[in-house]
Amino acid sequence: MLLKKILIITIFVLSNHFCIAQTTWQKISDSLTTGYIYDLQVDSEGNLFAAIDHQLLLYPANGEQPKHLYETDKLSIYILRILFITDNEILIGTDFGIFSSTDKGLTWSANSLDSVWIDFLFMDKNGIIYAGNDPIYKSTDKGTTWTELNPSRPVSSFYITSSGNFLAGTDCGIYLSSDFGQNWILTGFFDCGDVLAMKGIQDDGIIFIGGADRFHGIYFSTDDGYKWVKVNNSDTLDWVTSIIPTSSNEIYFNSNFNGVFKYNIQDSSITASNDGLQYGVTALALDSLGYLYAGSNGIFKTFSPVDTIKFLNNNVFNFSLEQNYPHPFNSTTTIEYNLPASGIVKIEVYDMLGQKVIELENRFQQEGKYKVTFQANSLSSGVYIYHMQIDEKTFSKKMMYLK
């Protein structure tokens, strides 16, 4: 199989081909010094999910301690992949089938793909899920039932282009199907090195791939996967399992042996981004605010956003308390607020006599954009004041409740 149980994270040595960039990392988890991190994913609320050896861990966005969501009952079973169908519906792929949760990881059930090695999980824009290794399986009902597609080789990575081409990264090249997986042709041969990662950007104007073993470096295609070109000076990137594009025409790649690297499309340059890292990196993830996460000897996060456009689009560069909506409201209303820095956030509602009606929030929150719901069913019609405090900063606004 392609993703064998690699339990040693190798100390990396930077190649002379690369210059050090200014991306600085901070360790956010000290508890993982020996576990191998196969996959990292961030949900829409900023919660980080990590597939680590035999367990699935949740790192809450509010800074609370990690939570064990799932742990396999057999030490021979490894959790390899995470897929969010929705924020509440999650699939995890293992080397012994798929497990699913419909309540954000609180409870789990075995999937119909029992005993099947799952090297990849992919969901297209229509909600169709693809999974497997050898062969490929397809599900149109969120993973309840599966049908088989067979590209005739073990598949480690999978992608569907915007034009509908299926691309399968195998242990001996890229296979392409233009008829929904019925027939396949070989479009890229890489000395039989495993193609472990695949990602398209700019509406699939460019598709990147990375791999391992005899596959060295990064390749890209600009014609929907028919022809592949190697990125100059990318030989040091070995064991690439994550490809993370940003909105600034930069692509981040991990290397199990050499850390994190950034490729700039505009000038075709590659730079190492390892300030704060000491070991190779096995997985990457990007959150909605543009911060990058790395799985290494623990979990790391960049001190500042690597995708500043994402950060600015989330409007979190200033503290703000927004006007509730709808306004005026009947029964229920929503309050949104922005935090450019983490801290203890308290939100309370008062009547016009200064008496506290309810406390909506009182907890630690990371920087980000948040919203909270206020239900006023038991209150009288009138004007109320909602008040937010974080550290020494305070904000207040009025809202009108009409029964």
JSON list of C-alpha atoms in Angstrom, two decimals, residues 6-93:
[
{"chain": "A", "resi": 6, "resn": "ILE", "atom": "CA", "xyz": [5.67, 5.72, 8.75]},
{"chain": "A", "resi": 7, "resn": "LEU", "atom": "CA", "xyz": [6.24, 6.35, 12.44]},
{"chain": "A", "resi": 8, "resn": "ILE", "atom": "CA", "xyz": [9.47, 8.36, 12.24]},
{"chain": "A", "resi": 9, "resn": "ILE", "atom": "CA", "xyz": [9.46, 12.04, 11.33]},
{"chain": "A", "resi": 10, "resn": "THR", "atom": "CA", "xyz": [12.87, 12.75, 9.85]},
{"chain": "A", "resi": 11, "resn": "ILE", "atom": "CA", "xyz": [14.85, 15.83, 10.84]},
{"chain": "A", "resi": 12, "resn": "PHE", "atom": "CA", "xyz": [15.09, 17.91, 7.69]},
{"chain": "A", "resi": 13, "resn": "VAL", "atom": "CA", "xyz": [18.15, 19.34, 5.99]},
{"chain": "A", "resi": 14, "resn": "LEU", "atom": "CA", "xyz": [17.47, 22.34, 3.77]},
{"chain": "A", "resi": 15, "resn": "SER", "atom": "CA", "xyz": [18.82, 22.15, 0.25]},
{"chain": "A", "resi": 16, "resn": "ASN", "atom": "CA", "xyz": [21.10, 24.82, -1.15]},
{"chain": "A", "resi": 17, "resn": "HIS", "atom": "CA", "xyz": [18.53, 25.29, -3.93]},
{"chain": "A", "resi": 18, "resn": "PHE", "atom": "CA", "xyz": [16.24, 27.15, -1.53]},
{"chain": "A", "resi": 19, "resn": "CYS", "atom": "CA", "xyz": [16.43, 30.38, 0.41]},
{"chain": "A", "resi": 20, "resn": "ILE", "atom": "CA", "xyz": [14.71, 30.78, 3.77]},
{"chain": "A", "resi": 21, "resn": "ALA", "atom": "CA", "xyz": [11.43, 32.74, 3.70]},
{"chain": "A", "resi": 22, "resn": "GLN", "atom": "CA", "xyz": [10.01, 34.72, 6.60]},
{"chain": "A", "resi": 23, "resn": "THR", "atom": "CA", "xyz": [7.07, 32.45, 7.43]},
{"chain": "A", "resi": 24, "resn": "THR", "atom": "CA", "xyz": [7.35, 31.92, 11.20]},
{"chain": "A", "resi": 25, "resn": "TRP", "atom": "CA", "xyz": [5.72, 29.02, 13.02]},
{"chain": "A", "resi": 26, "resn": "GLN", "atom": "CA", "xyz": [4.48, 28.59, 16.58]},
{"chain": "A", "resi": 27, "resn": "LYS", "atom": "CA", "xyz": [3.79, 25.22, 18.18]},
{"chain": "A", "resi": 28, "resn": "ILE", "atom": "CA", "xyz": [0.18, 24.95, 19.36]},
{"chain": "A", "resi": 29, "resn": "SER", "atom": "CA", "xyz": [0.36, 21.35, 20.59]},
{"chain": "A", "resi": 30, "resn": "ASP", "atom": "CA", "xyz": [3.18, 19.84, 22.61]},
{"chain": "A", "resi": 31, "resn": "SER", "atom": "CA", "xyz": [1.43, 16.54, 23.17]},
{"chain": "A", "resi": 32, "resn": "LEU", "atom": "CA", "xyz": [2.39, 14.92, 19.89]},
{"chain": "A", "resi": 33, "resn": "THR", "atom": "CA", "xyz": [6.05, 13.98, 19.78]},
{"chain": "A", "resi": 34, "resn": "THR", "atom": "CA", "xyz": [5.86, 10.50, 18.32]},
{"chain": "A", "resi": 35, "resn": "GLY", "atom": "CA", "xyz": [2.45, 10.23, 16.59]},
{"chain": "A", "resi": 36, "resn": "TYR", "atom": "CA", "xyz": [2.37, 10.45, 12.81]},
{"chain": "A", "resi": 37, "resn": "ILE", "atom": "CA", "xyz": [-0.06, 13.11, 11.54]},
{"chain": "A", "resi": 38, "resn": "TYR", "atom": "CA", "xyz": [-1.65, 11.81, 8.34]},
{"chain": "A", "resi": 39, "resn": "ASP", "atom": "CA", "xyz": [-4.17, 14.60, 7.71]},
{"chain": "A", "resi": 40, "resn": "LEU", "atom": "CA", "xyz": [-5.23, 18.05, 8.97]},
{"chain": "A", "resi": 41, "resn": "GLN", "atom": "CA", "xyz": [-8.55, 19.73, 8.15]},
{"chain": "A", "resi": 42, "resn": "VAL", "atom": "CA", "xyz": [-10.22, 22.95, 9.42]},
{"chain": "A", "resi": 43, "resn": "ASP", "atom": "CA", "xyz": [-14.01, 23.36, 9.52]},
{"chain": "A", "resi": 44, "resn": "SER", "atom": "CA", "xyz": [-15.91, 26.59, 8.82]},
{"chain": "A", "resi": 45, "resn": "GLU", "atom": "CA", "xyz": [-15.83, 27.54, 12.53]},
{"chain": "A", "resi": 46, "resn": "GLY", "atom": "CA", "xyz": [-12.04, 27.35, 12.73]},
{"chain": "A", "resi": 47, "resn": "ASN", "atom": "CA", "xyz": [-11.86, 24.03, 14.58]},
{"chain": "A", "resi": 48, "resn": "LEU", "atom": "CA", "xyz": [-8.82, 21.94, 13.60]},
{"chain": "A", "resi": 49, "resn": "PHE", "atom": "CA", "xyz": [-9.21, 18.18, 13.09]},
{"chain": "A", "resi": 50, "resn": "ALA", "atom": "CA", "xyz": [-6.12, 15.95, 13.08]},
{"chain": "A", "resi": 51, "resn": "ALA", "atom": "CA", "xyz": [-5.81, 12.32, 11.97]},
{"chain": "A", "resi": 52, "resn": "ILE", "atom": "CA", "xyz": [-2.98, 10.99, 14.13]},
{"chain": "A", "resi": 53, "resn": "ASP", "atom": "CA", "xyz": [-2.10, 7.29, 14.02]},
{"chain": "A", "resi": 54, "resn": "HIS", "atom": "CA", "xyz": [-5.10, 5.48, 15.56]},
{"chain": "A", "resi": 55, "resn": "GLN", "atom": "CA", "xyz": [-7.12, 8.53, 16.63]},
{"chain": "A", "resi": 56, "resn": "LEU", "atom": "CA", "xyz": [-8.99, 11.62, 15.46]},
{"chain": "A", "resi": 57, "resn": "LEU", "atom": "CA", "xyz": [-8.36, 14.72, 17.58]},
{"chain": "A", "resi": 58, "resn": "LEU", "atom": "CA", "xyz": [-10.23, 18.03, 17.68]},
{"chain": "A", "resi": 59, "resn": "TYR", "atom": "CA", "xyz": [-8.39, 21.26, 18.50]},
{"chain": "A", "resi": 60, "resn": "PRO", "atom": "CA", "xyz": [-11.20, 23.75, 19.29]},
{"chain": "A", "resi": 61, "resn": "ALA", "atom": "CA", "xyz": [-10.98, 27.26, 17.87]},
{"chain": "A", "resi": 62, "resn": "ASN", "atom": "CA", "xyz": [-11.60, 28.69, 21.34]},
{"chain": "A", "resi": 63, "resn": "GLY", "atom": "CA", "xyz": [-8.23, 27.40, 22.59]},
{"chain": "A", "resi": 64, "resn": "GLU", "atom": "CA", "xyz": [-9.58, 24.62, 24.80]},
{"chain": "A", "resi": 65, "resn": "GLN", "atom": "CA", "xyz": [-7.61, 21.40, 25.27]},
{"chain": "A", "resi": 66, "resn": "PRO", "atom": "CA", "xyz": [-7.67, 18.85, 22.39]},
{"chain": "A", "resi": 67, "resn": "LYS", "atom": "CA", "xyz": [-10.55, 16.40, 22.44]},
{"chain": "A", "resi": 68, "resn": "HIS", "atom": "CA", "xyz": [-10.49, 12.75, 21.39]},
{"chain": "A", "resi": 69, "resn": "LEU", "atom": "CA", "xyz": [-13.30, 12.33, 18.85]},
{"chain": "A", "resi": 70, "resn": "TYR", "atom": "CA", "xyz": [-12.53, 8.82, 17.72]},
{"chain": "A", "resi": 71, "resn": "GLU", "atom": "CA", "xyz": [-10.01, 6.14, 18.55]},
{"chain": "A", "resi": 72, "resn": "THR", "atom": "CA", "xyz": [-9.81, 2.86, 16.68]},
{"chain": "A", "resi": 73, "resn": "ASP", "atom": "CA", "xyz": [-10.27, -0.24, 18.79]},
{"chain": "A", "resi": 74, "resn": "LYS", "atom": "CA", "xyz": [-7.50, -2.04, 16.94]},
{"chain": "A", "resi": 75, "resn": "LEU", "atom": "CA", "xyz": [-3.91, -0.81, 17.01]},
{"chain": "A", "resi": 76, "resn": "SER", "atom": "CA", "xyz": [-3.52, -2.10, 13.47]},
{"chain": "A", "resi": 77, "resn": "ILE", "atom": "CA", "xyz": [-6.04, 0.46, 12.12]},
{"chain": "A", "resi": 78, "resn": "TYR", "atom": "CA", "xyz": [-4.69, 3.88, 11.15]},
{"chain": "A", "resi": 79, "resn": "ILE", "atom": "CA", "xyz": [-6.79, 6.98, 10.41]},
{"chain": "A", "resi": 80, "resn": "LEU", "atom": "CA", "xyz": [-5.50, 8.39, 7.13]},
{"chain": "A", "resi": 81, "resn": "ARG", "atom": "CA", "xyz": [-8.02, 10.91, 5.76]},
{"chain": "A", "resi": 82, "resn": "ILE", "atom": "CA", "xyz": [-10.71, 13.38, 6.94]},
{"chain": "A", "resi": 83, "resn": "LEU", "atom": "CA", "xyz": [-13.61, 14.68, 4.81]},
{"chain": "A", "resi": 84, "resn": "PHE", "atom": "CA", "xyz": [-16.27, 17.19, 5.87]},
{"chain": "A", "resi": 85, "resn": "ILE", "atom": "CA", "xyz": [-19.56, 16.64, 4.04]},
{"chain": "A", "resi": 86, "resn": "THR", "atom": "CA", "xyz": [-21.05, 19.40, 6.20]},
{"chain": "A", "resi": 87, "resn": "ASP", "atom": "CA", "xyz": [-19.73, 20.78, 9.49]},
{"chain": "A", "resi": 88, "resn": "ASN", "atom": "CA", "xyz": [-21.76, 18.10, 11.30]},
{"chain": "A", "resi": 89, "resn": "GLU", "atom": "CA", "xyz": [-21.26, 15.22, 8.86]},
{"chain": "A", "resi": 90, "resn": "ILE", "atom": "CA", "xyz": [-17.73, 13.80, 8.77]},
{"chain": "A", "resi": 91, "resn": "LEU", "atom": "CA", "xyz": [-16.09, 10.81, 7.11]},
{"chain": "A", "resi": 92, "resn": "ILE", "atom": "CA", "xyz": [-12.73, 9.39, 8.16]},
{"chain": "A", "resi": 93, "resn": "GLY", "atom": "CA", "xyz": [-10.83, 7.00, 5.90]}
]
